[in-house]
Coordinates of C-alpha atoms in Angstrom, one line a residue:
X1 CA -21.3 -20.4 151.7
X2 CA -22.1 -20.9 148.1
X3 CA -20.1 -17.9 147.1
X4 CA -17.1 -19.3 148.8
X5 CA -17.6 -22.8 147.2
X6 CA -17.9 -21.0 143.9
X7 CA -14.7 -19.2 144.4
X8 CA -12.9 -22.4 145.3
X9 CA -14.3 -24.1 142.2
X10 CA -13.4 -21.4 139.9
X11 CA -9.9 -21.0 141.3
X12 CA -9.5 -24.8 141.1
X13 CA -10.1 -24.6 137.4
X14 CA -7.8 -21.7 137.0
X15 CA -5.0 -23.3 139.1
X16 CA -5.3 -26.6 137.1
X17 CA -5.0 -24.7 133.8
X18 CA -2.0 -22.8 135.2
X19 CA -0.3 -26.1 136.4
X20 CA -0.8 -27.4 132.8
X21 CA 0.7 -24.2 131.3
X22 CA 3.7 -24.3 133.7
X23 CA 4.5 -28.0 132.9
X24 CA 4.2 -27.2 129.2
X25 CA 6.6 -24.2 129.5
X26 CA 9.1 -26.4 131.4
X27 CA 8.8 -29.1 128.8
X28 CA 9.2 -26.8 125.8
X29 CA 11.8 -24.4 127.3
X30 CA 13.7 -27.0 129.5
X31 CA 17.1 -26.3 127.7
X32 CA 16.5 -22.4 127.9
X33 CA 15.9 -22.2 131.7
X34 CA 18.1 -22.6 134.7
X35 CA 17.2 -25.2 137.3
X36 CA 16.4 -22.4 139.7
X37 CA 14.1 -20.7 137.2
X38 CA 12.2 -24.0 136.7
X39 CA 11.6 -24.0 140.5
X40 CA 10.8 -20.4 140.8
X41 CA 8.2 -20.5 138.0
X42 CA 6.0 -22.5 140.4
X43 CA 5.6 -19.3 142.4
X44 CA 3.0 -18.1 139.9
X45 CA 0.5 -20.6 141.4
X46 CA 0.2 -18.2 144.4
X47 CA -1.6 -15.6 142.3
X48 CA -4.9 -17.4 141.6
X49 CA -4.8 -19.0 145.0
X50 CA -4.6 -15.7 146.9
X51 CA -7.1 -14.2 144.5
X52 CA -9.6 -16.7 145.8
X53 CA -9.8 -15.0 149.1
X54 CA -9.7 -11.4 148.0
X55 CA -12.9 -9.3 148.6
X56 CA -13.9 -9.1 145.0
X57 CA -17.0 -7.1 145.8
X58 CA -14.8 -4.1 146.5
X59 CA -13.3 -4.5 143.0
X60 CA -16.7 -4.3 141.4
X61 CA -16.4 -7.8 140.2
X62 CA -19.6 -9.1 141.7
X63 CA -21.2 -9.3 138.3
X64 CA -18.4 -11.5 137.0
X65 CA -18.8 -13.9 139.9
X66 CA -22.6 -14.0 139.3
X67 CA -21.8 -14.8 135.7
X68 CA -19.6 -17.7 136.6
X69 CA -22.2 -18.9 139.0
X70 CA -24.9 -18.9 136.3
X71 CA -22.6 -21.0 134.1
X72 CA -21.5 -23.5 136.8
X73 CA -24.6 -24.1 138.8
X74 CA -28.4 -24.2 138.5
X75 CA -30.0 -21.0 139.5
X76 CA -31.8 -21.2 142.8
X77 CA -35.0 -19.3 141.6
X78 CA -36.3 -21.0 138.6
X79 CA -38.4 -18.7 136.4
X80 CA -40.9 -19.9 133.9
X81 CA -39.7 -21.2 130.5
X82 CA -41.6 -18.5 128.7
X83 CA -43.8 -15.6 129.6
X84 CA -46.8 -17.1 128.2
X85 CA -47.8 -20.7 126.9
X86 CA -50.5 -20.2 124.3
X87 CA -51.6 -16.9 125.8
X88 CA -51.7 -18.1 129.4
X89 CA -49.3 -17.0 132.1
X90 CA -46.6 -19.5 132.9
X91 CA -47.6 -19.3 136.5
X92 CA -51.1 -20.4 135.8
X93 CA -49.9 -23.1 133.5
X94 CA -47.6 -24.4 136.2
X95 CA -50.4 -24.5 138.8
X96 CA -52.4 -26.6 136.4
X97 CA -49.5 -29.0 135.8
X98 CA -48.4 -31.0 138.8
X99 CA -45.5 -32.6 136.9
X100 CA -44.2 -29.1 136.1
X101 CA -44.5 -28.1 139.7
X102 CA -42.6 -31.1 140.8
X103 CA -39.8 -30.4 138.3
X104 CA -39.5 -26.8 139.5
X105 CA -39.3 -28.0 143.1
X106 CA -36.6 -30.4 142.3
X107 CA -34.6 -27.9 140.4
X108 CA -34.9 -25.5 143.4
X109 CA -33.8 -28.0 146.0
X110 CA -31.0 -29.6 144.0
X111 CA -28.5 -26.8 144.3
X112 CA -28.9 -26.7 148.1
X113 CA -28.2 -30.3 148.4
X114 CA -25.2 -30.1 146.1
X115 CA -23.8 -27.0 147.9
X116 CA -24.2 -28.6 151.4
X117 CA -22.8 -32.1 150.3
X118 CA -19.7 -30.6 148.7
X119 CA -19.2 -28.2 151.6
X120 CA -19.4 -31.0 154.2
X121 CA -17.1 -33.2 152.2
X122 CA -14.6 -30.4 151.7
X123 CA -14.6 -29.4 155.4
X124 CA -14.0 -33.0 156.4
X125 CA -11.0 -33.1 154.1
X126 CA -9.7 -29.7 155.4
X127 CA -10.0 -31.0 159.0
X128 CA -8.1 -34.1 158.2
X129 CA -5.2 -32.3 156.5
X130 CA -5.0 -29.7 159.2
X131 CA -4.7 -32.5 161.6
X132 CA -1.8 -34.0 159.6
X133 CA -0.1 -30.5 159.5
X134 CA -0.5 -30.3 163.3
X135 CA 0.9 -33.8 163.7
X136 CA 3.9 -32.9 161.6
X137 CA 4.6 -29.8 163.7
X138 CA 4.3 -31.9 166.8
X139 CA 7.0 -34.2 165.4
X140 CA 9.2 -31.1 165.0
X141 CA 8.4 -30.1 168.6
X142 CA 9.5 -33.6 169.9
X143 CA 12.7 -33.4 167.8
X144 CA 13.5 -30.0 169.2
X145 CA 12.8 -31.2 172.8
X146 CA 15.0 -34.3 172.4
X147 CA 17.8 -32.6 170.4
X148 CA 21.1 -31.7 172.2
X149 CA 23.3 -28.9 171.3
X150 CA 26.5 -29.8 169.3
X151 CA 29.6 -28.5 171.1
X152 CA 32.1 -29.9 168.7
X153 CA 34.4 -27.0 168.0
X154 CA 35.5 -28.2 164.5
X155 CA 31.9 -28.8 163.5
X156 CA 30.8 -25.4 164.6
X157 CA 33.7 -23.7 162.8
X158 CA 32.7 -25.7 159.7
X159 CA 29.1 -24.4 159.9
X160 CA 30.4 -20.8 160.2
X161 CA 32.6 -21.3 157.2
X162 CA 29.7 -22.7 155.2
X163 CA 27.5 -19.8 156.3
X164 CA 30.0 -17.4 154.9
X165 CA 30.2 -19.3 151.6
X166 CA 26.4 -19.4 151.2
X167 CA 25.9 -15.8 152.5
X168 CA 23.7 -16.6 155.5
X169 CA 24.2 -14.1 158.4
X170 CA 21.4 -15.4 160.7
X171 CA 22.3 -17.4 163.7
X172 CA 21.8 -21.1 162.9
X173 CA 21.5 -23.5 165.8
X174 CA 23.1 -26.9 165.3
X175 CA 21.5 -29.8 167.1
X176 CA 21.6 -33.7 167.0
X177 CA 18.9 -36.1 167.8
X178 CA 18.2 -39.9 167.6
X179 CA 14.6 -39.3 166.2
X180 CA 15.7 -38.7 162.7
X181 CA 17.9 -40.7 160.2
X182 CA 18.9 -37.8 157.8
X183 CA 19.6 -34.1 158.4
X184 CA 16.8 -31.7 158.2
X185 CA 16.4 -27.9 158.6
X186 CA 13.6 -26.1 160.4
X187 CA 12.6 -22.7 161.7
X188 CA 11.8 -19.5 159.8
X189 CA 12.6 -17.0 162.6
X190 CA 14.8 -19.3 164.8
X191 CA 16.4 -21.6 162.3
X192 CA 17.8 -25.0 163.2
X193 CA 19.8 -27.7 161.5
X194 CA 19.2 -31.1 163.0
X195 CA 21.7 -34.0 162.6
X196 CA 21.1 -37.6 163.4
X197 CA 22.9 -39.0 166.4
X198 CA 26.5 -40.3 165.6
X199 CA 26.6 -38.3 162.4
X200 CA 29.9 -36.9 163.4
X201 CA 31.4 -40.3 163.8
X202 CA 29.9 -41.7 160.6
X203 CA 30.7 -38.8 158.2
X204 CA 33.8 -37.0 157.3
X205 CA 34.2 -33.2 157.6
X206 CA 34.0 -32.8 153.8
X207 CA 30.7 -34.8 153.7
X208 CA 29.3 -32.7 156.6
X209 CA 30.4 -29.6 154.6
X210 CA 28.1 -30.8 151.7
X211 CA 25.3 -31.4 154.3
X212 CA 25.7 -27.9 155.7
X213 CA 25.8 -26.1 152.4
X214 CA 22.6 -27.9 151.3
X215 CA 20.6 -27.1 154.5
X216 CA 21.9 -23.5 154.5
X217 CA 20.7 -23.0 150.9
X218 CA 17.3 -24.1 152.0
X219 CA 17.4 -21.3 154.6
X220 CA 18.7 -18.7 152.1
X221 CA 16.0 -19.6 149.5
X222 CA 13.2 -19.3 152.1
X223 CA 12.2 -22.9 151.3
X224 CA 10.8 -23.3 154.7
X225 CA 8.3 -20.6 154.2
X226 CA 7.4 -22.1 150.8
X227 CA 6.7 -25.4 152.6
X228 CA 4.1 -23.8 154.7
X229 CA 2.5 -22.2 151.6
X230 CA 2.4 -25.7 150.0
X231 CA 0.7 -27.1 153.0
X232 CA -1.9 -24.4 153.0
X233 CA -2.5 -25.1 149.3
X234 CA -2.8 -28.8 150.0
X235 CA -5.3 -28.2 152.8
X236 CA -7.5 -26.0 150.6
X237 CA -7.3 -28.0 147.4
X238 CA -6.9 -31.5 148.9
X239 CA -9.5 -32.9 146.4
X240 CA -7.6 -31.7 143.3
X241 CA -5.2 -34.3 141.9
X242 CA -3.4 -31.7 139.7
X243 CA -2.4 -29.9 142.9
X244 CA -1.0 -33.1 144.4
X245 CA 1.1 -33.7 141.3
X246 CA 2.2 -30.1 141.2
X247 CA 3.3 -30.2 144.9
X248 CA 5.4 -33.3 144.1
X249 CA 7.1 -31.6 141.2
X250 CA 7.7 -28.5 143.3
X251 CA 9.5 -30.5 146.0
X252 CA 11.6 -32.2 143.4
X253 CA 12.5 -28.9 141.6
X254 CA 13.3 -27.3 145.0
X255 CA 15.9 -30.0 145.8
X256 CA 17.4 -29.8 142.2
X257 CA 17.7 -26.1 142.6
X258 CA 19.3 -26.5 146.0
X259 CA 21.7 -29.0 144.6
X260 CA 22.6 -26.7 141.8
X261 CA 23.3 -23.9 144.2
X262 CA 25.6 -26.1 146.2
X263 CA 27.5 -27.4 143.2
X264 CA 28.0 -23.7 142.1
X265 CA 30.2 -23.3 145.2
X266 CA 32.2 -26.5 144.7
X267 CA 34.9 -27.5 142.2
X268 CA 34.5 -30.5 139.9
X269 CA 36.1 -32.9 142.5
X270 CA 33.5 -31.6 145.0
X271 CA 30.7 -32.7 142.6
X272 CA 31.7 -36.3 143.1
X273 CA 31.8 -36.0 146.9
X274 CA 28.5 -34.3 147.1
X275 CA 26.9 -37.0 145.0
X276 CA 28.4 -39.7 147.3
X277 CA 27.0 -37.8 150.2
X278 CA 23.6 -38.0 148.7
X279 CA 23.9 -41.6 148.0
X280 CA 24.6 -42.4 151.7
X281 CA 21.2 -41.1 152.6
X282 CA 19.4 -43.1 150.0
X283 CA 19.0 -46.1 152.2
X284 CA 17.7 -44.1 155.2
X285 CA 14.2 -44.2 156.4
X286 CA 12.2 -41.4 154.7
X287 CA 9.5 -39.7 156.8
X288 CA 7.3 -38.1 154.0
X289 CA 5.0 -36.2 156.4
X290 CA 8.0 -34.7 158.3
X291 CA 9.9 -33.8 155.1
X292 CA 7.0 -31.8 153.8
X293 CA 7.4 -29.4 156.8
X294 CA 11.2 -29.5 157.2
X295 CA 13.3 -30.0 154.0
X296 CA 16.5 -31.9 154.2
X297 CA 19.3 -33.4 152.1
X298 CA 17.7 -36.9 152.1
X299 CA 14.9 -38.3 150.0
X300 CA 13.4 -41.4 148.5
X301 CA 15.6 -43.7 146.4
X302 CA 13.9 -42.5 143.3
X303 CA 14.5 -38.8 144.2
X304 CA 18.1 -39.4 145.1
X305 CA 18.6 -41.3 141.7
X306 CA 17.2 -38.3 139.7
X307 CA 19.3 -35.8 141.6
X308 CA 22.5 -37.9 141.1
X309 CA 21.8 -37.9 137.3
X310 CA 21.5 -34.1 137.4
X311 CA 24.7 -33.8 139.4
X312 CA 26.5 -36.0 136.8
X313 CA 25.4 -33.7 134.0
X314 CA 25.8 -30.5 135.9
X315 CA 27.5 -27.5 134.3
X316 CA 27.5 -24.0 135.6
X317 CA 24.9 -21.6 134.1
X318 CA 26.2 -19.4 131.4
X319 CA 25.3 -15.7 131.3
X320 CA 23.1 -16.2 128.2
X321 CA 21.1 -19.0 130.0
X322 CA 20.5 -16.7 133.0
X323 CA 19.1 -13.9 130.9
X324 CA 16.9 -16.3 128.9
X325 CA 15.6 -17.7 132.2
X326 CA 14.7 -14.1 133.3

């Protein structure tokens, strides 16, 4: 148990440092990186997180782990402070000194108490966040059960045209339901796009085109898979505030990258229409728990505002900028 806790603690330190480095790189090289590169750079967080669960003993790194353990925790078996005290064995000296015996005893029991306390608290947090993930998936299940297939011919033709523009060949199921207020996309192997009820009446075909392009880019970029990885990270490192901040930035960078991909397919007049489409979802109810599993075009008012500002200043990436990003 203590070995696993040690791995988690060490990886937490490494991940926190890596988050700081990524944020620093994004700050210093902001003008030399594309929006997509600023999103994809977060993928490096997977390296130390995956490394936490590798069988390091097979890589002959047991001594390294033991070294970190000696740095971060008290050793379980306390040896004497010196081999001899004035020519007498430390063992004999300790027997003659009750206070020294008590100190050694406390030092031996303290690590066990720390290990067990931290482990119990960590497990409780993991259980709670696993429960939250299960609840989110249950919400998706309810949406899928309540959703009705869209048989509108014009809308299905528009979806197929958007799929061709984005380059998505997989079959995308279009559904509508009253349980959501803004479109979302879900499903890695059997992808769906869910529309709120009466969306067809409330939005024009051009606005729905913007919605489809956005949702299809989430599918193309494998953002749904990334969402599950983010949930796994949240479950394991729920106690780390740096992870919470990083996940918030990842979601925002993901939406900005998706917006940039959509704008790259539109002309300048389409930028304005896409921005107006986003604004129409700013006053909709935003389910944070659901959106962490199923990305969509909507968001909080603060997020929509930042995205509109990026759309207003958008310009297509030059070849030089793409190479610098790589």
